[in-house]
Each structure stands twice: as C-alpha cells, then as structure tokens.
Tab-separated table of C-alpha atoms in Angstrom:
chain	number	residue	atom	x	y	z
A	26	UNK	CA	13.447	-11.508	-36.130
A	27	UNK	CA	11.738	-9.473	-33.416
A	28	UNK	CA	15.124	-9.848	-31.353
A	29	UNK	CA	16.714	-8.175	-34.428
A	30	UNK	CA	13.858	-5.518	-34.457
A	31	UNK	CA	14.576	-4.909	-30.865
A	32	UNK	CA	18.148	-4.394	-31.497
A	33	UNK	CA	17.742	-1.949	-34.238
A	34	UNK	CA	14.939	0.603	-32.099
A	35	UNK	CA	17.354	0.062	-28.788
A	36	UNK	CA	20.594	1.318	-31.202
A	37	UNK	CA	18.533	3.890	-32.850
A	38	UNK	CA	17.204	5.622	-29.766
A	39	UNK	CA	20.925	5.548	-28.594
A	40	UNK	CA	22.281	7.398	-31.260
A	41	UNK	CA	19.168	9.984	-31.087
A	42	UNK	CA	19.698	13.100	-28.720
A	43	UNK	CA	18.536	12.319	-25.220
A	44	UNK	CA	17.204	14.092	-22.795
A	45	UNK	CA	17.997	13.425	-18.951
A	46	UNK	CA	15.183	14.292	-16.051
A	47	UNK	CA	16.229	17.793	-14.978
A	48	UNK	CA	15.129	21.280	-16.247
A	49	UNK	CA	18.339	22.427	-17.924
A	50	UNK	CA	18.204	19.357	-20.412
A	51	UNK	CA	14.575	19.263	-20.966
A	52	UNK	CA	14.369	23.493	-21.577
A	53	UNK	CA	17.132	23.058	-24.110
A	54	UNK	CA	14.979	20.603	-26.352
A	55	UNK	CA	13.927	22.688	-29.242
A	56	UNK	CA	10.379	23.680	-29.783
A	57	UNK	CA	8.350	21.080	-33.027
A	58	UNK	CA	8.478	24.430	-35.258
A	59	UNK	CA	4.581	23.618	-35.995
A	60	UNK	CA	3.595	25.294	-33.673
A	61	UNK	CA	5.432	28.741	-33.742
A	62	UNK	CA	3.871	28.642	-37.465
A	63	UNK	CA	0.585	27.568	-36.343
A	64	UNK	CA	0.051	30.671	-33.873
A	65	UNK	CA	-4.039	30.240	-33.256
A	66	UNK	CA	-5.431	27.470	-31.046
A	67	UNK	CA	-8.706	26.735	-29.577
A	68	UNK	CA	-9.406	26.123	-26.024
A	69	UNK	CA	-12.169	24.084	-24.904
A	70	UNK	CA	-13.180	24.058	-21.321
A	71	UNK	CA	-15.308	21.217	-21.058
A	72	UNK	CA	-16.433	18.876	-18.108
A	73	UNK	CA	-19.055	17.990	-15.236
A	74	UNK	CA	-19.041	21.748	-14.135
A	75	UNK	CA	-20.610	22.323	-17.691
A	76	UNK	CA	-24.103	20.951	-16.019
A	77	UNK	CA	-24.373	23.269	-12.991
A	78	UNK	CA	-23.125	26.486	-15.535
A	79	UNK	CA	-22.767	28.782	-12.737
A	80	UNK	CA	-19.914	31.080	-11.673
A	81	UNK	CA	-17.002	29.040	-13.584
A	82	UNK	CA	-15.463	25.718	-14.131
A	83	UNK	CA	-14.360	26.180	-9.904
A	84	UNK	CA	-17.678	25.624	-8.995
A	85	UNK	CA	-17.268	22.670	-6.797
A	86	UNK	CA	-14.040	24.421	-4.862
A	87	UNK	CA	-16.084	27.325	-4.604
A	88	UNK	CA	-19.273	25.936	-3.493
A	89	UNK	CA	-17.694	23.458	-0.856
A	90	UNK	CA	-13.644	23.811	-1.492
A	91	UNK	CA	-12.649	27.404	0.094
A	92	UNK	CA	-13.161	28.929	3.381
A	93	UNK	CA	-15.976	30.056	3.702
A	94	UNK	CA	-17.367	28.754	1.149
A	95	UNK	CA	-18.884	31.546	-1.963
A	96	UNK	CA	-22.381	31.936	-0.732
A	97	UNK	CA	-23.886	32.706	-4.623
A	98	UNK	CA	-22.712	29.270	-4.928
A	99	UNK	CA	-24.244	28.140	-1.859
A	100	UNK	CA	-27.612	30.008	-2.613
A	101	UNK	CA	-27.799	28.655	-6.155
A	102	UNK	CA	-27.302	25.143	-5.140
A	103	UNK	CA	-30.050	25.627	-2.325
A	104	UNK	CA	-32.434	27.141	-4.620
A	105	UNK	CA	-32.469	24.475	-7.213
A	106	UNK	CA	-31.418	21.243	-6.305
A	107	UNK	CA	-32.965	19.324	-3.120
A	108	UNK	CA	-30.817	19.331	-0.173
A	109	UNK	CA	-27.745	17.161	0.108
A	110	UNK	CA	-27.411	17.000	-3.694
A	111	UNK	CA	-23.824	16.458	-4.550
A	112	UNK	CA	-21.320	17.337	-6.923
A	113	UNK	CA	-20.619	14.059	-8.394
A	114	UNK	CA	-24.770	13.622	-9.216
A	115	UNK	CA	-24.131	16.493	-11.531
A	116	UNK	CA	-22.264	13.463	-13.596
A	117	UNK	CA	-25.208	11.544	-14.703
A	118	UNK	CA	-27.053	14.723	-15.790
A	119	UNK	CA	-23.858	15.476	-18.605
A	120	UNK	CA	-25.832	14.303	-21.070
A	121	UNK	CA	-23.253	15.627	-24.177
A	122	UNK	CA	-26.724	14.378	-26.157
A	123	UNK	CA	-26.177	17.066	-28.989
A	124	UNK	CA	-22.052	16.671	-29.091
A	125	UNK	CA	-21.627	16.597	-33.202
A	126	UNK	CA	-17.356	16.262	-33.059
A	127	UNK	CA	-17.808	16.556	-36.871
A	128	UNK	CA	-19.671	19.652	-36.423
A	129	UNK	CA	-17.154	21.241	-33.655
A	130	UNK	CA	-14.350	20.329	-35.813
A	131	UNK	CA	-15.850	22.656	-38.842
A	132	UNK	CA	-16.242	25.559	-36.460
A	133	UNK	CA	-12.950	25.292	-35.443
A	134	UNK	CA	-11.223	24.748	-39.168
A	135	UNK	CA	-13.617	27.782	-39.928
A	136	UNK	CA	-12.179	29.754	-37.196
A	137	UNK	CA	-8.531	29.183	-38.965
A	138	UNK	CA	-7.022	27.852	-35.662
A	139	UNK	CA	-4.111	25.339	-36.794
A	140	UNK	CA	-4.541	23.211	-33.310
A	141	UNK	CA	-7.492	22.160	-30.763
A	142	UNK	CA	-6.955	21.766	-27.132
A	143	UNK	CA	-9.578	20.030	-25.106
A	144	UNK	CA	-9.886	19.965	-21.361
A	145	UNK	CA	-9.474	16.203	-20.814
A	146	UNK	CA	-9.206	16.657	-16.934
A	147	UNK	CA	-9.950	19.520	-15.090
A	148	UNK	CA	-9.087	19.783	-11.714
A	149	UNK	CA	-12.725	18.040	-10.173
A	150	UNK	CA	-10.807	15.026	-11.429
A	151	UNK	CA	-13.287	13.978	-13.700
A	152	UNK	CA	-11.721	12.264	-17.156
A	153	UNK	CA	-13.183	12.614	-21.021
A	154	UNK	CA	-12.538	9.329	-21.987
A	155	UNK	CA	-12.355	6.024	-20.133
A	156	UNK	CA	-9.332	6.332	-17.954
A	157	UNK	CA	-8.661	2.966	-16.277
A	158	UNK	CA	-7.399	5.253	-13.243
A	159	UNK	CA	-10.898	7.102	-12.820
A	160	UNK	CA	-13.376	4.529	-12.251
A	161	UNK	CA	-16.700	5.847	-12.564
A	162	UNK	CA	-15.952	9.022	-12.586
A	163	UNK	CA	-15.221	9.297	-16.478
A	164	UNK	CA	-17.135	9.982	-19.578
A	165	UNK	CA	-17.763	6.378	-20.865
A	166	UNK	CA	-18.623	5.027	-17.617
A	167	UNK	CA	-21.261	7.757	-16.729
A	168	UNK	CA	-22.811	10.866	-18.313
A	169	UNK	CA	-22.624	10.886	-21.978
A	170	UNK	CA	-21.176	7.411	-22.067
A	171	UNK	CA	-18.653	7.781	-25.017
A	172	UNK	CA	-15.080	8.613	-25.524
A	173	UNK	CA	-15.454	12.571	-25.934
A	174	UNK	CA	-11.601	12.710	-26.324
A	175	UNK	CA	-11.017	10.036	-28.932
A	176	UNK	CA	-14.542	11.219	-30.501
A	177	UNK	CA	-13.236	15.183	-30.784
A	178	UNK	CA	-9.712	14.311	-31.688
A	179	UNK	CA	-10.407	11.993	-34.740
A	180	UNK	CA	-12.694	14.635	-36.632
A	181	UNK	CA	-10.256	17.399	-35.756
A	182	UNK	CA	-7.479	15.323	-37.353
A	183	UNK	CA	-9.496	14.888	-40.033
A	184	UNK	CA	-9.249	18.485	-41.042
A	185	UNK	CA	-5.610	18.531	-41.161
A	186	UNK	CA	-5.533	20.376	-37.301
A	187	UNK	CA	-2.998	19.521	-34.474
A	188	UNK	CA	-4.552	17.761	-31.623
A	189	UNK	CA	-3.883	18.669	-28.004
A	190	UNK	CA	-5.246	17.644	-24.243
A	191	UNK	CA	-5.549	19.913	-20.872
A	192	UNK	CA	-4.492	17.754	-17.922
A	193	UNK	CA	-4.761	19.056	-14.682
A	194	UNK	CA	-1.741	17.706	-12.295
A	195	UNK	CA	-3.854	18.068	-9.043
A	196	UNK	CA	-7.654	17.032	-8.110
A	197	UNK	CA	-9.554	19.380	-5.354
A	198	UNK	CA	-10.838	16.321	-3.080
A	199	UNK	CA	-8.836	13.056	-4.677
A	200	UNK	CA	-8.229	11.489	-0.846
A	201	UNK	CA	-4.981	10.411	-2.316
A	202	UNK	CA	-3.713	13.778	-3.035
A	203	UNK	CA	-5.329	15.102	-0.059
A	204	UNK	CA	-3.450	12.884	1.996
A	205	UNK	CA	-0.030	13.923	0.003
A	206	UNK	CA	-1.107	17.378	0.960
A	207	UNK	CA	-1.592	16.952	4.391
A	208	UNK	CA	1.930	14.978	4.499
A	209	UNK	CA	3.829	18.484	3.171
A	210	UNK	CA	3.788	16.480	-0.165
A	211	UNK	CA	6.469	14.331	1.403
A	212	UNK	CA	4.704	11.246	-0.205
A	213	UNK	CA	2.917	10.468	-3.382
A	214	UNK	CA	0.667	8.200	-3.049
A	215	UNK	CA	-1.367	10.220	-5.546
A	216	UNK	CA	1.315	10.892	-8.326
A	217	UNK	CA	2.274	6.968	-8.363
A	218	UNK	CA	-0.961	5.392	-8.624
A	219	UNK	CA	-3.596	7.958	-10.156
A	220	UNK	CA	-1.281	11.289	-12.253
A	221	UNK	CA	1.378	9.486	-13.736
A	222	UNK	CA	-0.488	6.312	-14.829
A	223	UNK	CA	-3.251	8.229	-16.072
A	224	UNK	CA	-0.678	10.792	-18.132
A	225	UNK	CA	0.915	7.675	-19.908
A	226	UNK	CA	-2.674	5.890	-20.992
A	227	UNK	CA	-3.468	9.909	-22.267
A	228	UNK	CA	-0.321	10.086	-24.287
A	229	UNK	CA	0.221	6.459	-25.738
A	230	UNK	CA	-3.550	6.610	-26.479
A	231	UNK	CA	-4.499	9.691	-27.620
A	232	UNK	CA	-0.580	11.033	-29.437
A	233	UNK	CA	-1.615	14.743	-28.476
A	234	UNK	CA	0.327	16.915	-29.632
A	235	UNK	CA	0.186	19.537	-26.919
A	236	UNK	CA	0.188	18.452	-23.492
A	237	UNK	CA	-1.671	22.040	-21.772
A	238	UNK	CA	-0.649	21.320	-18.116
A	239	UNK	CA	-2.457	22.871	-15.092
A	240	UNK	CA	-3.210	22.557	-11.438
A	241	UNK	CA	0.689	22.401	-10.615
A	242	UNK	CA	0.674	25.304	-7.751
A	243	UNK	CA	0.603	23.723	-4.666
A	244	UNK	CA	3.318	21.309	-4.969
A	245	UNK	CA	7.158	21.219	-6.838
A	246	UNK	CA	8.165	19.458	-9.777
A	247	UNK	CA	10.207	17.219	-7.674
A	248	UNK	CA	6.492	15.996	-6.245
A	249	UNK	CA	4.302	15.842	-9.643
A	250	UNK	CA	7.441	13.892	-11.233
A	251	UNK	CA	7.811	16.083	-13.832
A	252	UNK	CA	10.920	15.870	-14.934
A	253	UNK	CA	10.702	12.276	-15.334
A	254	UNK	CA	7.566	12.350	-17.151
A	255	UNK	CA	8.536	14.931	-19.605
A	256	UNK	CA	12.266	13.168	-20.013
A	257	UNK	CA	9.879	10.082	-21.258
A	258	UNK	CA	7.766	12.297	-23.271
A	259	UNK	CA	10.465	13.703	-25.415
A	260	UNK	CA	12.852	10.390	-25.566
A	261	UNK	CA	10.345	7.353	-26.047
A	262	UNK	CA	6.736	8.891	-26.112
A	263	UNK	CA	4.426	8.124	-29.656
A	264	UNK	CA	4.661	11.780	-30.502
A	265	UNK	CA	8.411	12.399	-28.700
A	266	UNK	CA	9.484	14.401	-32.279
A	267	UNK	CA	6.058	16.677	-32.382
A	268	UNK	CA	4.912	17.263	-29.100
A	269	UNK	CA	4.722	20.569	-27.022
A	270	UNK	CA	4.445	21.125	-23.550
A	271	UNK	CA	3.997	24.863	-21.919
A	272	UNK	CA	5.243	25.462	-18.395
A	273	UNK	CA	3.006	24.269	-15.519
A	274	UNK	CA	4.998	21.503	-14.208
A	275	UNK	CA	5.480	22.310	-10.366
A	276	UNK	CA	5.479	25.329	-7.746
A	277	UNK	CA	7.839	28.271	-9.631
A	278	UNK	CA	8.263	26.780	-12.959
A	279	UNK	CA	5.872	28.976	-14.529
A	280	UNK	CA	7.914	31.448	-16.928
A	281	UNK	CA	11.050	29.080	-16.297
A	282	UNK	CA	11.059	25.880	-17.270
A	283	UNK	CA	9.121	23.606	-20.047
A	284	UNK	CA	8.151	23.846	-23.913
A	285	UNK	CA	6.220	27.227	-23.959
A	286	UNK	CA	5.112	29.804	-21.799
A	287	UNK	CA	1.940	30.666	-20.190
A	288	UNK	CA	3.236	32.310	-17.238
A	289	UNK	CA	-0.357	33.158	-15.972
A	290	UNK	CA	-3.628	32.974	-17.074
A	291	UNK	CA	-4.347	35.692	-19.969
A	292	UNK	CA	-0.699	36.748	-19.792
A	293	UNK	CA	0.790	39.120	-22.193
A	294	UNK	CA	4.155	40.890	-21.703
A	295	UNK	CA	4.685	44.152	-22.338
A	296	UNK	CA	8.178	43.670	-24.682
A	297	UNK	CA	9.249	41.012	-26.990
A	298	UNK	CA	10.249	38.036	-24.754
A	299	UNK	CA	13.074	35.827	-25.396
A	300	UNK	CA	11.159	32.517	-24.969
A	301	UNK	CA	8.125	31.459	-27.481
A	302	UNK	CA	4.951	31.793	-25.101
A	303	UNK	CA	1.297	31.822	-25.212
A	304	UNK	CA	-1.981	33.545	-24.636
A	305	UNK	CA	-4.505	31.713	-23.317
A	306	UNK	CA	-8.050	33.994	-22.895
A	307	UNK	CA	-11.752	33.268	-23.410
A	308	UNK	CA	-14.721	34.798	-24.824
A	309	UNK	CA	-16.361	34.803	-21.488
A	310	UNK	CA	-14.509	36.876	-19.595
A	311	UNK	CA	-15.544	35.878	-16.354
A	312	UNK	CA	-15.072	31.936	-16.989
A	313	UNK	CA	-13.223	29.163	-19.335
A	314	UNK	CA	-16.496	26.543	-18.755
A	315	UNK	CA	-19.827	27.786	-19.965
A	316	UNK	CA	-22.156	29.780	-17.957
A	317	UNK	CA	-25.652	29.923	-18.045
A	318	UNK	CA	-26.188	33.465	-16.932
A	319	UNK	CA	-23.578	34.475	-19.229
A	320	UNK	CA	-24.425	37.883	-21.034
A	321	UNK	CA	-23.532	39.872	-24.129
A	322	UNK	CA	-21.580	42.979	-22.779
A	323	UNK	CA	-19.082	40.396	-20.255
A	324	UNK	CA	-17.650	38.668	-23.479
A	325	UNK	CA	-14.996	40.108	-26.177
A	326	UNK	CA	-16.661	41.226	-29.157
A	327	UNK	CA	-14.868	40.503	-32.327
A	328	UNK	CA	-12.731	43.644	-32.641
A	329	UNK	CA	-11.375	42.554	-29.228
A	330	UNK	CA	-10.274	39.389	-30.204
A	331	UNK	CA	-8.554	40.707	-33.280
A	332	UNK	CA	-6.857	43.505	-31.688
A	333	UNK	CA	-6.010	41.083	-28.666
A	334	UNK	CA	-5.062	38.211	-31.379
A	335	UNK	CA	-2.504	41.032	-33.397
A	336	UNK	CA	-0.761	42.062	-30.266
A	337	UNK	CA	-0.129	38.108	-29.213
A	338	UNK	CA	1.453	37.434	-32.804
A	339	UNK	CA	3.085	40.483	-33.215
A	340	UNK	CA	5.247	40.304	-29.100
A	341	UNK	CA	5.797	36.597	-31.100
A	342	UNK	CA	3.371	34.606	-29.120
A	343	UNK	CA	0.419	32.355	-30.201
A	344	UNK	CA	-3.173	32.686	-29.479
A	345	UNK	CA	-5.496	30.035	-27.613
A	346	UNK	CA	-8.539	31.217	-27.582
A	347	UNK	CA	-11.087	29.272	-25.272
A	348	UNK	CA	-14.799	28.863	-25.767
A	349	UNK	CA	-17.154	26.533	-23.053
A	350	UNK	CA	-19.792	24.276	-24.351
A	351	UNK	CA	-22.707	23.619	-22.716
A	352	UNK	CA	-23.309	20.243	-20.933
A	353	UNK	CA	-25.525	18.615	-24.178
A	354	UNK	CA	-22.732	19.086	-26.296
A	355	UNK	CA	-23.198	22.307	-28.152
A	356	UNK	CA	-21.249	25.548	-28.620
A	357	UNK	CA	-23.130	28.552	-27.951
A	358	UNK	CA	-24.119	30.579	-31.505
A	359	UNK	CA	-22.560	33.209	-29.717
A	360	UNK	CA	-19.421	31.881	-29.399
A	361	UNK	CA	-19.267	30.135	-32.778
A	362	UNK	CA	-20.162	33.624	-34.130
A	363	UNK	CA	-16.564	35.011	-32.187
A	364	UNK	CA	-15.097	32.104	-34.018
A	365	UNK	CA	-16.153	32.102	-37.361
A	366	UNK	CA	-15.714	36.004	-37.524
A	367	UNK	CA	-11.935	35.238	-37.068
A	368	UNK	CA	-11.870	32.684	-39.460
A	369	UNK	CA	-13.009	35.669	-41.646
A	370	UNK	CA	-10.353	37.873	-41.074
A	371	UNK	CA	-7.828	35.544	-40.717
A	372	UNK	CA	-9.061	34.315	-44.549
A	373	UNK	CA	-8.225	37.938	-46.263
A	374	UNK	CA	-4.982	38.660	-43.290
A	375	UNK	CA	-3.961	35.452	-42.509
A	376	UNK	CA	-0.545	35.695	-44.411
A	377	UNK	CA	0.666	38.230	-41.439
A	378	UNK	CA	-0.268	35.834	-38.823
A	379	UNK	CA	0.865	32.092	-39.959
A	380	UNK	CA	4.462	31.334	-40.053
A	381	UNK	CA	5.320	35.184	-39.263
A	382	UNK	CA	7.983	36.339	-37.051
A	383	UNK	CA	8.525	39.500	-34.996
A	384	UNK	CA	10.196	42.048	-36.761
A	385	UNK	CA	12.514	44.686	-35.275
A	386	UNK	CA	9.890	46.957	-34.334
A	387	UNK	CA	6.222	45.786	-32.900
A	388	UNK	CA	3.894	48.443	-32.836
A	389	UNK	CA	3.701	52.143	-33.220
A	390	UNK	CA	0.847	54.612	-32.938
A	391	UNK	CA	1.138	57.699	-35.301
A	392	UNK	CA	-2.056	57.789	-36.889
A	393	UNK	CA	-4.140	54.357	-35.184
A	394	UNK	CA	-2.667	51.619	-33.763
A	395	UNK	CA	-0.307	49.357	-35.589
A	396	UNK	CA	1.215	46.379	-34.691
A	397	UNK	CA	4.526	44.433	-37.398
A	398	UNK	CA	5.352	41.455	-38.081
A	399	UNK	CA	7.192	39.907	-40.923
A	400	UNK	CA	7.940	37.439	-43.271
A	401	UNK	CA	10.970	36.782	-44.876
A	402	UNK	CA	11.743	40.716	-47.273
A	403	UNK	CA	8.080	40.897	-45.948
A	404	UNK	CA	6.799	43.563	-43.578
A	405	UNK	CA	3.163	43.541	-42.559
A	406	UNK	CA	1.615	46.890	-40.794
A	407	UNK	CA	-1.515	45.884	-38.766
A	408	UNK	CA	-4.065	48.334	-38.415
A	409	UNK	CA	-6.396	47.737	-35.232
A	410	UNK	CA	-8.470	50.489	-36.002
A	411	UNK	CA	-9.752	52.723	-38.620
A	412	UNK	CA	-7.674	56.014	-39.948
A	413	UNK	CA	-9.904	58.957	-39.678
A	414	UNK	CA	-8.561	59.510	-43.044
A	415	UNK	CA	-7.169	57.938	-46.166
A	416	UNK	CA	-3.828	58.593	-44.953
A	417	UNK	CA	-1.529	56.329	-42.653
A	418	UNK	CA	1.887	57.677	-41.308
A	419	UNK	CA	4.294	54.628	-40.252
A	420	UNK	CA	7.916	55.888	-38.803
A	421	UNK	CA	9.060	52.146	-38.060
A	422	UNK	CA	9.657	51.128	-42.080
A	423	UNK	CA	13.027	52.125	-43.982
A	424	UNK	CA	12.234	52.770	-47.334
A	425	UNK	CA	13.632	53.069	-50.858
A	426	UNK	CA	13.138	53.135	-54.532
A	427	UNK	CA	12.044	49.564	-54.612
A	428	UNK	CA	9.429	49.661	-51.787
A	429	UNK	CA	6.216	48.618	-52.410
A	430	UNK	CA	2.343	48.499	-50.607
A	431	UNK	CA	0.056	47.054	-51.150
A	432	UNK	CA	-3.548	46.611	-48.876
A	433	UNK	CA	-4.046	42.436	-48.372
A	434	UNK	CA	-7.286	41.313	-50.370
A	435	UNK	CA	-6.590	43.926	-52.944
A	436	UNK	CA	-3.649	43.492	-55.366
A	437	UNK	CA	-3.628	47.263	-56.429
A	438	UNK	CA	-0.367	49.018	-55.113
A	439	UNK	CA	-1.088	52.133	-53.471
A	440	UNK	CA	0.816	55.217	-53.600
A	441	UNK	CA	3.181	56.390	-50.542
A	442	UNK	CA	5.962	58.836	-49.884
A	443	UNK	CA	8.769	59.158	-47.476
A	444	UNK	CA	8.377	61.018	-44.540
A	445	UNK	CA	12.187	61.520	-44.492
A	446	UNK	CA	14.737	60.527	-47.091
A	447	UNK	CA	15.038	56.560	-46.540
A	448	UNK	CA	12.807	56.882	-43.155
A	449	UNK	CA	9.078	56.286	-42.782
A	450	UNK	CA	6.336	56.704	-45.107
A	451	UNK	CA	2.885	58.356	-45.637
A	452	UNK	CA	0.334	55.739	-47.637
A	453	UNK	CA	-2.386	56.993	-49.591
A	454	UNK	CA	-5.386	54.578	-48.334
A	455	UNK	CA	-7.958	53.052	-50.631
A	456	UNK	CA	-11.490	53.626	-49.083
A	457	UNK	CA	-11.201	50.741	-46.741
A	458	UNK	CA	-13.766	47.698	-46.858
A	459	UNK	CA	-16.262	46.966	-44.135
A	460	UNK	CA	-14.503	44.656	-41.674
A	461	UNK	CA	-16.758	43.757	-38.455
A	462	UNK	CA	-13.269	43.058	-36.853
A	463	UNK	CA	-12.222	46.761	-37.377
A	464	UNK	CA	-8.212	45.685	-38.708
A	465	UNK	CA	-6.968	45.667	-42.050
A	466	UNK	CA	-3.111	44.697	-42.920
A	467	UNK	CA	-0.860	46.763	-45.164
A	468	UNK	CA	1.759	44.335	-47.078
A	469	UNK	CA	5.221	46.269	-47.046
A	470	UNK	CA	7.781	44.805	-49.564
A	471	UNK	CA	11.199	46.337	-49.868
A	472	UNK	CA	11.520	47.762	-46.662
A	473	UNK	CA	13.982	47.628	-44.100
C-alpha cells in the first residue's frame, strides 16, 4: 500500500509543472494571486535588539560591527550596563512576559492587513522558535522560552490571515559565515550546515506563506544556494502552490529575479512597473525594531500612511507596513493606534484597495491629489486630501450618459457634469465626513 502511495505522489509531481534551479525558470512561476488581492501586510521587527531599544534593530553591528564603531552606541552601552557586558546577555533579559499572540492577532485583523510577516531571524542570528541549528541562541532555549513563531502564527491563522516569516540569509559574527567571507565566499561552510538546514525546518514547520528574505548583499545567489532552495520551495515544499517569495536572494538580484519586488528598503517607483512589487516602511521612521527614545513627530501620522498606502496600491504594489514591539511582548499604543486607524479607513474604502488593479491612469492633481484604481467597469478616484470646496475636477475619467458617482460609505449618487463632451467631469461633493486619515474615495461606474 504505501509503495502504491509512493507511486501515485512520484507520478503526480511528474506530470505537475517543474521548476529547474536557475532564475529564468523560477521568475516565470506565476505569482499565488492571494496576494496581489491581499495588498496590506504587517511587518514585525522583532528580536534580541528589542531589549537594548536603541538606535535600530543594527545595534550590535553598530555598536561593535563597523569601523569605527557608532560612538552613541558605544556611550549608551557604557552608561548603562557594567563593562564587558555583551550582546548575547541581552538574550536572557527578552523576557516577551506580556506577548498576548491572541491579542496581536486582533490588532492586526483590526488593521485590515490580509497577511502577517514576522521577523523570525534577523541578521544577529538569533531564531524565534527552537531551531535545531541555533543552539542556545533561540527563543525556547533562552529569553522568553516559548515558540514566538508557532505561538504568533496559529492565532493569526485563526483570523483567516496569511502567515509569513523574515529570514535573514547572512549573520553579522556567525564564525562560519565569517570564515566564508574571508574565503571570497569560495566555500560554504555556513550555507550547508546552518542557512539551508535552518530554511527547510522554517518551511516544513511553520508552511509560511511568504518567505521575506534579507541579508543577501554581500554574497551571490550562486553562494546562498538560492536557486536550489527556491526550485525546492516551489516543486516539493508544504506550501509549493501558495507561497511567495520577494527578491533578496543574492548580490544583484534585487529588482531582477524572485516572486515580488522590494528592490530597496521603502522603495516606490515613480511609474507603473511591469513586475508586482512591494513597499515595505515603518511607523518609526528611523528604525524597523522598537526604540525606546522613540518620539511622536519621527513617526508617520495616520494621513501619511494613507496617502503613502494609496500611492503603493494605486503604481499596483502592496503595502507592508512594519511596527516593533518592545522586548516584554507588547505593541506600543502608539503604534496600535497607526494600525487600527487604517483598519478604519480601510472598513468604509476598502473596496478600492482589495483585489483592485491599476487602471490606465494613476493619479492626477486638478483640484487635490488623486490617485485610480479599478475594479472590473469600476473606477475608484482617491482623494488624499480635502477639496477646498464641494467641487472635484477629474480629467482622467471618460464619461457618458450612463456614468455614475457615488462617495463610498454613502449610497446617495451625487451630481457631476462633463468638463468636455465624453471627457472629464466636475462632481458636486457632499459635505465630506470627518476622516482622521484625511482621504475619502469617489466610486466611478460607467466610465472609461
């Protein structure tokens, strides 16, 4: 019997496309279409650099990694910790003691983000769950003593979202990799026995459903394996039929090869691109992890993230937008307050974000800004600011008889006329609601 089961999963997977190890089969795998409908993710940035909370998740490279080293770093550390205190005792003292993943989960469902993606390495090399390739330096074994990955990803599942993991490739001061490194990457001692074995326990145990990869810059593909990896991912992996990767695999793959694109950190293009991509920003705007001396005016306020959110959707990205948690497990009010205030938009405007496409124009600015996208017969007009009166000229639209507007959360029509025969239109506004995110959506059906 099992022979025969063998038989029948060995014949099927030959008559399923395959993909071989090089870029030009693996970039022509189409993208899971979840998650061009999903468009808004959440980042977290999460890890061992949580418990200093000073200057950024690159603490450690910046406090002992670069030449010369970044003496605020060096001053902070010599001002409150006893000398020779080391990175990894910052381990011990991530408590995660207040880390509710039920509670996380309902501030990210609330913020209407369709996916999650945690930082399950970052590049100090320390792992959220109990990797049997990072003894000791892992979640269960020290610090908060649990499986934060498995622990986040069943309650976010639980609320119907899509589950995804940040892996970096590299590790600051692994000895392994620094040895690679100091061999021109002409071995890989560190890719055999710690990456790749590590990448295959994350995927088999966890099924993420977005694999966010980082830390590829120093080396090529033909170093980190890539190729190989992802040929596995997409032919035999647990979620080979819904998985998406974005583009960090190696030295000059960034904007070339992969699922996605990134391209760069906070990246947005000024046209429509040809490839689905990604922003990936934060609320803090001077870090991804969380920062103790954080203050109000150096995050996005809410109108920000809207505007920032609008433009992404409308050049036909998606939108990952990253919060840090402090080291005893919470998220900031402040940053649950960014969230839930897009959860409130996105509950009255929603239907121009999810499952829209670019239309043939993107944005115009007659009267305010205004950014399109579409749906179907369905045009939607963004506005990312307030008319200084009841009246909005759009050029972009062709109209006729049959045309129809209408403001989303109010079912009234309004009235409009052409500014040319069969081109443009002038609407007649209703007084517009209060909206702390300063953007209201115009529904435009029978247009061209």
């Amino acid at each position: 019997m099992l022979a025969a089961v063998v038989l029948a999963v060995t014949l099927a997977s030959q008559t399923a496309a395959r993909y071989t190890a090089n870029w030009t089969s693996l970039d022509a795998r189409p993208l899971p279409s979840w998650y061009d409908e999903a468009k808004v993710g959440i980042f977290v940035h999460w890890g061992v650099f949580s418990v200093p909370g000073f200057g950024s998740e690159w603490f450690w490279w910046h406090w002992q990694g670069q030449q010369p080293p970044d003496q605020k770093c060096v001053s902070y550390m010599s001002k409150n910790y006893p000398p020779g205190f080391s990175y990894p005792e910052f381990a011990p003292r991530f408590h995660a003691q207040f880390f509710n993943p039920e509670d996380w989960a309902d501030i990210f469902k609330a913020s209407g983000a369709k996916y999650v993606v945690l930082t399950a390495k970052h590049h100090e090399g320390f792992t959220n769950w109990a990797s049997p390739n990072s003894w000791n330096w892992n979640s269960v074994d020290t610090g908060p003593h649990r499986d934060l990955v498995g622990d986040l990803g069943e309650a976010v599942r639980n609320r119907s979202l899509h589950y995804g993991l940040y892996n970096s490739l590299y590790e600051w001061f692994h000895p392994l990799y620094l040895a690679d490194k100091k061999n021109g990457f002409k071995t890989q001692q560190f890719v055999l026995s710690k990456l790749l074995p590590e990448l295959y326990n994350m995927v088999v145990r966890y099924k993420p459903e977005v694999i966010w990869s980082d830390g590829d810059w120093e080396a090529p593909d033909t170093y980190w394996n890539s190729t190989e990896f992802l040929a596995w991912l997409y032919n035999d992996s647990p979620v080979k039929d819904t998985v998406v990767t974005n583009d960090r695999w190696g030295a000059g793959c960034a904007c070339k090869h992969g699922g996605y694109y990134n391209c760069e950190d906070k990246y947005t293009p000024g046209q429509l691109p040809k490839h689905k991509w990604e922003k990936c920003t934060s609320v803090d705007t001077f870090s991804w992890g969380y920062r103790r001396n954080m203050k109000l005016s150096e995050l996005m306020d809410l109108p920000a993230i809207i505007e920032d959110l609008v433009r992404t959707v409308a050049l036909g990205g998606n939108y990952l937008l990253n919060v840090g948690p402090t080291s005893d497990g919470m998220i900031p009010p402040v940053f649950e307050e960014r969230l839930r205030g897009v959860g409130a938009w996105l509950r009255i405007n929603g239907e121009a974000i999810y499952t829209s496409k670019p239309w043939r124009v993107q944005m115009e600015n007659t009267t305010v800004p205004v950014w399109y996208t579409s749906k179907g017969a369905t045009v939607y007009a963004i506005m990312t600011a307030k008319p200084p009166k009841l009246t909005l000229q759009l050029l972009g639209p062709k109209t006729s008889a049959a045309t129809k507007v209408t403001l989303l959360g109010n079912p009234n029509p309004l009235s409009w006329a052409p500014v040319q025969p069969g081109a443009g239109l002038t609407v007649l506004l209703p007084e517009l609601p209060y909206s702390p995110s300063q953007a209201w959506t115009l529904k435009l059906d029978g247009v061209q």
